[in-house]
Every structure is written in C-alpha cells, then in structure tokens.
Amino acid sequence: MKLTKTAVLAAALAVSCATITFHASPASALTLMDIIRGGKKREPVREELPGVQTGAALPGVSTKQEAKPLPRVTGPRYYTYKADALKRVAVDKLADPVVTSSISADVAPAGDTAVRAAFAGVNVRTTPDAAKAVETFYGSQKTFVWVDGNGINDKAKTAIAVLADAATVGLDPWDYAVKIPSDSFDSADMSARYGELATFEVALSSAVATYVQDAVRGRIDPNRISGYHDFKRKDVNLVAALKNVALSGNVKAYLESRSPASSDFQALKAELAKLKAETGGDDRVVIAEGTLVKPGQSNPELANIVKGIVKHGSDALKTDHSVTIATYTGTPDYTPELVSLVEAFQKENGLKPDGVVGKASIRKLTGGDSVADKVAKLEVALEQARWLPVDLGARHVFINQPAFMVYYHEDGAEKFSMRTVIGSKANQTYFFQDRLQTVEVNPYWGVPQSIIINEMLPKLRNDPSYLDRMGYEVAVGGRAVPSSSVNWYGSTAGVSVRQPPSSDNALGELKILFPNSHAIYMHDTPSKSFFKKDMRALSHGCVRLAEPRKMAAAVLGVTEEDVGKEIGAGRNKALSVKADIPIYIAYFTAWPNKDGAVEYFDDAYGRDDYVRKAFTATRAARQVQG
C-alpha cells in the first residue's frame, strides 16, 4: 500500500512519541528525520545481555532501582537422622523350606510340612538388607546353621559371643541381641520347641547379617546426617557372607575380619580397649577454666601448667629443660626460663610457640578430653573409618579438618604434613573423598555465587563499579561486560566473576583441583598469618595450604624448583596430575598420628554430636519389634 507523505509523518510522530514517553531510544533506532530522508543504513542488531543495562538514560531519569531485600545463599543443613525401619523376614514364603537333617527326630517331626509350619510362625524383624539376604539364603540352604540336635550348636555360641563383644570395634551389641532358647523344654510339645529353634535360627542369621554389614560400612548412612556428608555407601554381599558363615570352621575369625584391617582402624580399636581398661583415681591435671597467662605475668595456675608439661611432655623435652623443671618451686611468677619451657611444649604439640598459655595450650597441658570424652570420640571415629576405603592407598593425601592439618603419604608412609585453614563454621568444608586431577599455577579465582550474593552484592548495589576498580572480570551469559553495566538488582544466575592471576589473588600462586560438586579444592593464599593461629576454621570452605609448592611438587612428582619455574613464567597453566592419587577430605576428632598414637581434637563444627544422635536413632529403630 502506498503511503502519502502526511501519513508517513503522522506514523513517524506517533512512533517517536511513544519512544520518548516510555524509554530511551536505542542508538540504532530510526529517527523522524531518518524516515523523511528515506531511512538510513541499519547497523547489526546486538542481542542485549540479560541483567545488563544498555543505552543511555534520559536526562533527569534515575536508573537507580528501588531497594529490595538482599538475597542470601545458605549452605547445607544438618538433618534429623532417620534410621531404616525394621522389616519382617518372610521365611514363611520360601519356595524351598529348610530340611530337618540338622534337627533331631525327637525335636522335629520328619517331613517338610512340619518345617514349613514352624517357619510360618517365625516373626523376626531386622534391617531391610539383612531381611532380604536371610530370605534369599534360606531359599537354597538345606540345613540349619545354628541348631543341632535338641538345641543351639557351638557355632551359634561362638557367633553370639562375637556379637556381644561388638563394642570393642565401635558397634552396639544391642543391635545384634538375640533371644537364646532355653536348654530345657517340654518334650510333650515338640512343635513349640521346633518353632522356638526356628525363630532362633532366623534371628541369629539376621543379627549376623546386620553385624557384617555394619562392620564393613558402618551402621550410619552419613548422607542422612547432613548435606556436608557426601559418600557412596559400600555394597556388602550379605548372602555370600551367610554362606561363608555356614561353611566356616572358624566363625569368630570370619566375623572379626569384617571390620577394617587398616593400621589406623586397629590403632583406634586398641586405644578404645586401653581406655576402657583404665581404672583407679583420676590423676588428670586441672587448670582453672578461663586461665590466660602471658610472659612476665604472675598466676597461681603456673604450678599446674608445669605439672601438665611434666605429665604430657616428651622425654626429650623434659631432658632439655631438666634444670628448669627441677628447680621450679611452685611460685606463680612466669619467669623467662618457664616461658622457654612452655614454648618448647607448645612447639612439640603443633601450637604457636609464643609462651601465651590459653585455651589451646591448656587442652594439651591437661591431656585434653576426659576418658569418657575420648571413648565417645573413638566410637565416632571407628564408625567414620568404615565410610572410607579399607586401604587408603600407598600414595594419598589426607586432610583432617579438626586437626587443621593435611598429610601426604607415599610408599605407604607419611612423608610430610602441613598446616591448613579450613572452612569457617558458617562455610563448612565437606566430608568426602575424591581423586587429584590438576595443579593450576597462576590461577584465576572464579568467585562462587555464594560470595557474589552474600558478600559482594551489598557493595555492588551501592557502587556498581566496585569490581571494575578491584580488577575483577565480570561476564554475563559468557560475554565480558563492565561491572558498572550489570543490573545488580536482578538475578546473578547468569553473572560470573573472576579474579585474574596476581600477587593479591585470593588463591595465591596455585590451586590443586579434584573436581567435585562442592567446588572444594586446595590452594595457596596471600593471608599467611592465618597459619599462625591454633584455631584455623577461617575460610569460605576450600582448604588453604601453608606450603602449597611442596604439596604441588609431591602430587606432580617433580621438585619444588620445577613448580617455582612454572609459577615464575607468569602464565595461567594447568598441570595434569599423572598418578592416581586419592584425596580424603576427612573429619576425625580422634585419629592416629604417623607413630600410631591416637590424638584428639576439638569438634570444630560439632559434627560428632550429630553422629551420636544418629547412633541413638538407629538403636531405637532396631529395638522396635512386633
């Protein structure tokens, strides 16, 4: 349709008015004069980035948006532990009932009918996995395992003794308790006796299956404790275990072999036995709560401090400072000689050797936890050790968060250890295992969404150019943009922020990656002073290393000089870890050192309490009958 000049002008005027009324006209839009002149050459249309402000604002029109409540990104949470409900063992539905060859003719009438009738009356409840295994096992098992003649056999008595001793390996004997048939019975009512023995047979097999599974993988599902726990539970072939028990000539040895055989587990087990055997008076050193003693001060608790060093210090330390110890008369004056003694004790125990006696030093001087507290920590440690592989690997990296330490093992031995900084209580480090993959030198720091939202966003709403001034790189939808152009009142889902390599980069010279869904890795840091602190739960969740070049060289199989050259080249570069090296980001408040002596640590995140609550819930669930 041919338009008159008047019509074109009218239409153009309408369009331009609408544009002026509602929003600023983009630079590429046609103006009234463009239409009159027959149009102008069109520039390529650029797709606008979501959340990015483009174009110029009209004079007098404010682009500042109405303030909205700041969003927050929260971490995982702890759960109320839900143990598996017990399941009835459906032996009455077996296609091939157990034959009576192991039951005396006096006890059970011959024939499958009587056997089937007795099994139909069995009412045993156990864990779902154990129930399924027992049903499968007796579907093909042609003899009873635990019953001979008129009562239970020696194999049953041996198995019961092992189950009753479960506490020695950190398990709960009540979880495997079985009602034992009486030796006396009414010979006039053999069907009742047969039913009693059949119930015992199924109950003990159920208890044994449950014990085997617990001994191998633990009685707690760690992933039900919190979102910070991330484990694939071990598969345990319980049918095979029951068959092995049935065939075994040494049931005790077989059942005991189900617990981990690692030196770490055995050290924890031996420590538990030692503590439970301790009797007599409590000779612990007691230092008044809240005591803080600095060099040059006078404090009546100094006598107990020296007593603690004498009790818990090494022989070498006491030899080096024998004169100071021998001549000390119990005075409250904190003399230079005593300061030197305390500093040596602090250094020996991995504390900052500053002579200041505070909470961390007092914990070491008093021997830390009471016996009861240590037993409780050992029970948790024995459980958690079952979540890990039995063999951690001849070459591996082990981070123990409560110790604030990382240990490098090679050829089956600890080669070195170093201090770490782990996540704060508000930004906890996860408990999981992985495999090392890459060492990245001169790294970029990709800022997590949690930090963008929780820490950067408040600044950016007041000063959108904040990240530009701080040297960060910003991208929206993968396209680089200035920080000042981003609408920081909108969603940050498509916004990425990273800090280029530099001397003040948050990751320092390098990071060591083991890709995981939690964005956890080890890295250097410019904040070296944190490593001097005794309590080092201070990061956003990743693990900072005191000697990152040393760790990088170890996992790469090169020298620290080689790592230094790569860093010195100044380029961002990923170096592949060629060896298969597992890493365990673990959490143990009791764990043996390289000499096999168990050390105890404060529960930085309070996680042991949640494990104990899971123990309680499991015990309650397993005692429900009927």
Coordinates of N, CA and C in Angstrom, one line a residue, residues 190-331:
M190 N 6.6 -80.7 71.2 CA 7.8 -80.6 70.3 C 7.6 -79.5 69.2
S191 N 6.3 -79.3 68.8 CA 6.1 -78.3 67.8 C 6.5 -76.9 68.3
A192 N 6.2 -76.7 69.6 CA 6.6 -75.4 70.2 C 8.1 -75.2 70.2
R193 N 8.8 -76.4 70.6 CA 10.2 -76.3 70.7 C 10.8 -76.1 69.3
Y194 N 10.2 -76.8 68.3 CA 10.7 -76.6 67.0 C 10.5 -75.2 66.5
G195 N 9.4 -74.6 66.8 CA 9.2 -73.2 66.5 C 10.2 -72.2 67.2
E196 N 10.5 -72.5 68.4 CA 11.5 -71.7 69.2 C 12.9 -71.8 68.5
L197 N 13.3 -73.0 68.1 CA 14.6 -73.1 67.4 C 14.6 -72.5 66.0
A198 N 13.5 -72.6 65.3 CA 13.4 -72.0 64.0 C 13.5 -70.5 64.1
T199 N 12.8 -69.9 65.1 CA 12.9 -68.5 65.3 C 14.3 -68.1 65.7
F200 N 15.0 -68.8 66.5 CA 16.4 -68.5 66.9 C 17.3 -68.6 65.6
E201 N 17.1 -69.6 64.8 CA 17.9 -69.8 63.6 C 17.8 -68.5 62.7
V202 N 16.6 -68.1 62.5 CA 16.4 -66.9 61.6 C 16.9 -65.6 62.3
A203 N 16.7 -65.5 63.6 CA 17.1 -64.3 64.3 C 18.6 -64.2 64.3
L204 N 19.3 -65.3 64.6 CA 20.8 -65.2 64.6 C 21.3 -64.9 63.2
S205 N 20.8 -65.5 62.2 CA 21.3 -65.2 60.9 C 21.0 -63.8 60.5
S206 N 19.9 -63.2 61.0 CA 19.6 -61.8 60.7 C 20.6 -60.9 61.5
A207 N 20.9 -61.3 62.7 CA 21.8 -60.5 63.5 C 23.2 -60.5 62.9
V208 N 23.6 -61.7 62.5 CA 24.9 -61.9 61.8 C 25.0 -61.1 60.6
A209 N 24.0 -61.1 59.8 CA 24.0 -60.3 58.5 C 24.1 -58.8 58.8
T210 N 23.3 -58.4 59.8 CA 23.4 -57.0 60.2 C 24.8 -56.6 60.7
Y211 N 25.3 -57.5 61.5 CA 26.7 -57.2 62.1 C 27.7 -57.1 60.9
V212 N 27.7 -58.0 60.0 CA 28.6 -58.0 58.9 C 28.5 -56.7 58.1
Q213 N 27.3 -56.3 57.8 CA 27.1 -55.0 57.1 C 27.6 -53.8 57.9
D214 N 27.3 -53.8 59.1 CA 27.7 -52.7 60.0 C 29.2 -52.6 60.1
A215 N 29.8 -53.8 60.3 CA 31.3 -53.9 60.4 C 32.0 -53.4 59.2
V216 N 31.4 -53.7 58.0 CA 32.1 -53.3 56.8 C 31.9 -51.8 56.5
R217 N 30.6 -51.3 56.5 CA 30.4 -50.0 56.0 C 29.8 -49.0 57.1
G218 N 29.7 -49.5 58.3 CA 29.2 -48.6 59.4 C 27.7 -48.8 59.5
R219 N 27.2 -48.4 60.7 CA 25.7 -48.6 60.9 C 24.9 -47.3 60.5
I220 N 25.7 -46.3 60.2 CA 25.0 -45.0 59.9 C 25.2 -44.7 58.5
D221 N 24.2 -44.1 57.8 CA 24.3 -43.6 56.5 C 24.7 -42.2 56.6
P222 N 26.0 -41.8 56.3 CA 26.5 -40.5 56.5 C 25.7 -39.4 55.7
N223 N 25.2 -39.8 54.6 CA 24.4 -38.8 53.8 C 23.1 -38.4 54.4
R224 N 22.7 -39.1 55.4 CA 21.5 -38.7 56.2 C 21.8 -37.8 57.4
I225 N 23.0 -37.6 57.6 CA 23.4 -36.7 58.8 C 23.3 -35.3 58.4
S226 N 23.9 -34.9 57.2 CA 23.9 -33.5 56.7 C 24.2 -33.5 55.3
G227 N 24.0 -32.3 54.7 CA 24.4 -32.0 53.3 C 25.9 -31.9 53.2
Y228 N 26.6 -31.8 54.3 CA 28.1 -31.7 54.2 C 28.7 -33.1 54.0
H229 N 28.0 -34.1 54.2 CA 28.5 -35.5 54.1 C 28.2 -36.0 52.7
D230 N 29.2 -36.5 52.0 CA 29.0 -37.0 50.6 C 29.7 -38.3 50.4
F231 N 29.0 -39.4 50.6 CA 29.7 -40.7 50.4 C 28.8 -41.7 49.6
K232 N 29.4 -42.5 48.8 CA 28.7 -43.6 48.2 C 28.9 -44.8 49.2
R233 N 27.8 -45.3 49.7 CA 27.9 -46.4 50.7 C 28.4 -47.7 50.0
K234 N 29.2 -48.4 50.8 CA 29.8 -49.7 50.3 C 28.7 -50.7 50.1
D235 N 28.9 -51.5 49.0 CA 28.0 -52.6 48.8 C 28.5 -53.9 49.6
V236 N 27.6 -54.5 50.3 CA 28.1 -55.7 51.1 C 27.2 -56.9 50.6
N237 N 27.8 -57.9 50.2 CA 27.1 -59.1 49.7 C 26.8 -60.0 50.9
L238 N 25.6 -59.8 51.5 CA 25.2 -60.4 52.7 C 24.8 -61.9 52.5
V239 N 24.3 -62.2 51.3 CA 24.0 -63.6 51.1 C 25.3 -64.4 51.0
A240 N 26.4 -63.9 50.4 CA 27.7 -64.6 50.4 C 28.2 -64.7 51.8
A241 N 28.0 -63.6 52.6 CA 28.5 -63.7 54.0 C 27.9 -64.8 54.8
L242 N 26.6 -64.9 54.6 CA 25.9 -66.0 55.3 C 26.3 -67.4 54.8
K243 N 26.6 -67.5 53.6 CA 27.1 -68.8 53.1 C 28.5 -69.1 53.6
N244 N 29.3 -68.0 53.7 CA 30.7 -68.2 54.3 C 30.6 -68.6 55.7
V245 N 29.6 -68.0 56.5 CA 29.5 -68.4 57.9 C 29.0 -69.8 58.0
A246 N 28.1 -70.2 57.2 CA 27.6 -71.6 57.2 C 28.7 -72.6 56.9
L247 N 29.7 -72.3 56.1 CA 30.7 -73.2 55.7 C 32.0 -73.1 56.6
S248 N 32.1 -72.0 57.3 CA 33.3 -71.7 58.0 C 33.5 -72.6 59.2
G249 N 34.8 -73.0 59.4 CA 35.1 -73.7 60.6 C 35.6 -72.8 61.7
N250 N 35.7 -71.5 61.4 CA 36.1 -70.5 62.4 C 35.3 -69.3 62.3
V251 N 34.1 -69.3 62.8 CA 33.2 -68.2 62.7 C 33.7 -67.0 63.4
K252 N 34.4 -67.1 64.5 CA 34.9 -66.0 65.2 C 35.9 -65.2 64.3
A253 N 36.8 -65.9 63.7 CA 37.8 -65.2 62.9 C 37.1 -64.5 61.7
Y254 N 36.1 -65.2 61.1 CA 35.5 -64.6 59.9 C 34.7 -63.4 60.3
L255 N 34.0 -63.4 61.4 CA 33.2 -62.2 61.7 C 34.1 -61.0 62.1
E256 N 35.2 -61.4 62.9 CA 36.1 -60.3 63.3 C 36.8 -59.7 62.1
S257 N 37.0 -60.5 61.1 CA 37.7 -60.0 59.9 C 36.9 -59.0 59.0
R258 N 35.6 -58.9 59.4 CA 34.7 -58.0 58.6 C 35.0 -56.5 58.9
S259 N 35.6 -56.2 60.1 CA 35.9 -54.8 60.4 C 37.2 -54.5 59.7
P260 N 37.5 -53.2 59.4 CA 38.7 -52.8 58.6 C 40.0 -53.3 59.3
A261 N 40.9 -53.7 58.5 CA 42.2 -54.3 59.0 C 43.3 -53.2 58.9
S262 N 42.9 -52.0 58.5 CA 44.0 -51.0 58.4 C 44.6 -50.6 59.7
S263 N 45.9 -50.1 59.6 CA 46.6 -49.8 60.8 C 45.9 -48.7 61.6
D264 N 45.3 -47.7 60.9 CA 44.6 -46.6 61.5 C 43.4 -47.2 62.3
F265 N 42.6 -48.1 61.7 CA 41.5 -48.6 62.5 C 41.9 -49.4 63.7
Q266 N 43.0 -50.2 63.5 CA 43.5 -51.0 64.6 C 44.0 -50.2 65.7
A267 N 44.6 -49.0 65.4 CA 45.1 -48.1 66.4 C 44.0 -47.5 67.2
L268 N 42.9 -47.2 66.5 CA 41.7 -46.6 67.2 C 41.1 -47.7 68.1
K269 N 41.0 -48.9 67.6 CA 40.4 -50.0 68.4 C 41.3 -50.3 69.6
A270 N 42.6 -50.3 69.5 CA 43.5 -50.6 70.6 C 43.4 -49.5 71.7
E271 N 43.3 -48.2 71.2 CA 43.1 -47.1 72.1 C 41.8 -47.2 72.9
L272 N 40.7 -47.6 72.2 CA 39.5 -47.8 72.9 C 39.6 -48.9 74.0
A273 N 40.2 -50.0 73.7 CA 40.4 -51.1 74.7 C 41.2 -50.6 75.9
K274 N 42.2 -49.8 75.6 CA 43.1 -49.3 76.6 C 42.3 -48.4 77.6
L275 N 41.6 -47.5 77.0 CA 40.8 -46.5 77.8 C 39.8 -47.2 78.7
K276 N 39.1 -48.2 78.1 CA 38.0 -48.9 78.8 C 38.6 -49.7 79.9
A277 N 39.9 -50.1 79.8 CA 40.5 -50.9 80.9 C 41.1 -50.1 82.0
E278 N 41.2 -48.8 81.8 CA 41.8 -47.9 82.8 C 40.9 -47.8 84.0
T279 N 41.5 -48.0 85.2 CA 40.8 -47.9 86.4 C 41.6 -47.1 87.4
G280 N 41.1 -46.8 88.6 CA 41.8 -46.1 89.6 C 41.4 -44.6 89.6
G281 N 42.1 -43.9 90.4 CA 41.8 -42.4 90.5 C 42.1 -41.6 89.3
D282 N 41.5 -40.5 89.2 CA 41.7 -39.6 88.1 C 42.9 -38.7 88.4
D283 N 44.0 -38.9 87.7 CA 45.2 -38.1 88.0 C 45.4 -37.0 87.0
R284 N 44.3 -36.6 86.4 CA 44.4 -35.5 85.3 C 44.8 -34.2 85.9
V285 N 45.6 -33.5 85.1 CA 46.0 -32.1 85.5 C 44.8 -31.2 85.3
V286 N 44.5 -30.4 86.3 CA 43.3 -29.5 86.2 C 43.8 -28.0 86.3
I287 N 43.5 -27.3 85.3 CA 43.8 -25.8 85.2 C 42.5 -25.1 85.1
A288 N 42.4 -24.1 86.0 CA 41.1 -23.3 86.1 C 40.6 -22.8 84.7
E289 N 39.3 -23.0 84.5 CA 38.7 -22.5 83.3 C 38.9 -21.0 83.1
G290 N 39.2 -20.6 81.9 CA 39.4 -19.2 81.5 C 40.8 -18.7 81.8
T291 N 41.7 -19.6 82.2 CA 43.1 -19.1 82.5 C 43.8 -18.6 81.3
L292 N 44.5 -17.5 81.4 CA 45.2 -16.9 80.4 C 46.5 -16.3 81.0
V293 N 47.6 -16.9 80.7 CA 48.9 -16.4 81.3 C 49.9 -16.0 80.2
K294 N 50.4 -14.8 80.3 CA 51.3 -14.2 79.3 C 52.7 -14.1 80.0
P295 N 53.8 -14.1 79.2 CA 55.1 -14.0 79.8 C 55.2 -12.7 80.6
G296 N 55.9 -12.9 81.8 CA 56.1 -11.7 82.7 C 55.0 -11.6 83.7
Q297 N 53.9 -12.3 83.5 CA 52.8 -12.1 84.5 C 53.0 -13.1 85.7
S298 N 52.1 -13.0 86.6 CA 52.1 -13.9 87.8 C 50.7 -14.5 87.9
N299 N 50.7 -15.8 88.0 CA 49.4 -16.5 88.0 C 49.5 -17.8 88.9
P300 N 48.6 -18.0 89.8 CA 48.7 -19.2 90.7 C 48.5 -20.5 89.9
E301 N 48.0 -20.5 88.7 CA 47.8 -21.7 87.9 C 49.2 -22.2 87.3
L302 N 50.2 -21.4 87.4 CA 51.5 -21.7 86.8 C 52.0 -23.1 87.3
A303 N 51.8 -23.4 88.6 CA 52.2 -24.7 89.1 C 51.5 -25.9 88.4
N304 N 50.2 -25.7 88.1 CA 49.5 -26.7 87.3 C 50.0 -26.8 85.9
I305 N 50.4 -25.6 85.3 CA 50.9 -25.6 84.0 C 52.2 -26.4 83.9
V306 N 53.1 -26.2 84.8 CA 54.4 -27.0 84.9 C 54.1 -28.5 85.1
K307 N 53.1 -28.8 86.0 CA 52.7 -30.2 86.2 C 52.2 -30.8 84.9
G308 N 51.5 -30.1 84.1 CA 51.0 -30.6 82.8 C 52.1 -30.9 81.9
I309 N 53.1 -30.0 81.9 CA 54.3 -30.3 81.0 C 55.0 -31.6 81.4
V310 N 55.2 -31.7 82.7 CA 55.9 -32.9 83.3 C 55.1 -34.2 82.9
K311 N 53.8 -34.1 83.0 CA 52.9 -35.3 82.7 C 52.8 -35.6 81.2
H312 N 52.7 -34.5 80.4 CA 52.4 -34.8 79.0 C 53.5 -34.4 78.0
G313 N 54.6 -33.9 78.5 CA 55.7 -33.5 77.6 C 56.5 -34.8 77.3
S314 N 57.3 -34.7 76.2 CA 58.1 -35.8 75.8 C 59.3 -35.9 76.7
D315 N 60.0 -37.1 76.7 CA 61.2 -37.3 77.5 C 62.3 -36.4 77.0
A316 N 62.3 -36.2 75.7 CA 63.4 -35.3 75.1 C 63.2 -33.9 75.6
L317 N 61.9 -33.4 75.7 CA 61.7 -32.0 76.1 C 62.0 -31.9 77.6
K318 N 61.7 -32.9 78.4 CA 62.0 -32.8 79.8 C 63.5 -32.9 80.1
T319 N 64.2 -33.6 79.2 CA 65.6 -33.7 79.4 C 66.3 -32.3 79.1
D320 N 65.8 -31.7 78.0 CA 66.4 -30.4 77.6 C 66.1 -29.3 78.6
H321 N 65.0 -29.4 79.3 CA 64.6 -28.4 80.3 C 64.6 -29.0 81.7
S322 N 65.5 -30.0 82.0 CA 65.5 -30.6 83.3 C 65.9 -29.7 84.4
V323 N 66.8 -28.8 84.2 CA 67.2 -27.9 85.2 C 66.0 -27.0 85.7
T324 N 65.3 -26.4 84.7 CA 64.1 -25.6 84.9 C 63.1 -26.3 85.7
I325 N 62.8 -27.5 85.3 CA 61.8 -28.4 86.0 C 62.2 -28.7 87.4
A326 N 63.5 -29.1 87.6 CA 64.0 -29.5 88.9 C 64.0 -28.4 89.9
T327 N 64.3 -27.2 89.4 CA 64.4 -26.0 90.3 C 63.2 -25.2 90.5
Y328 N 62.1 -25.6 89.8 CA 60.8 -24.9 90.0 C 60.2 -25.2 91.3
T329 N 59.8 -24.2 92.1 CA 59.3 -24.4 93.5 C 57.8 -24.2 93.6
G330 N 57.1 -24.0 92.5 CA 55.7 -23.8 92.6 C 55.3 -22.3 92.7
T331 N 56.2 -21.4 92.5 CA 55.9 -20.0 92.6 C 55.0 -19.6 91.4

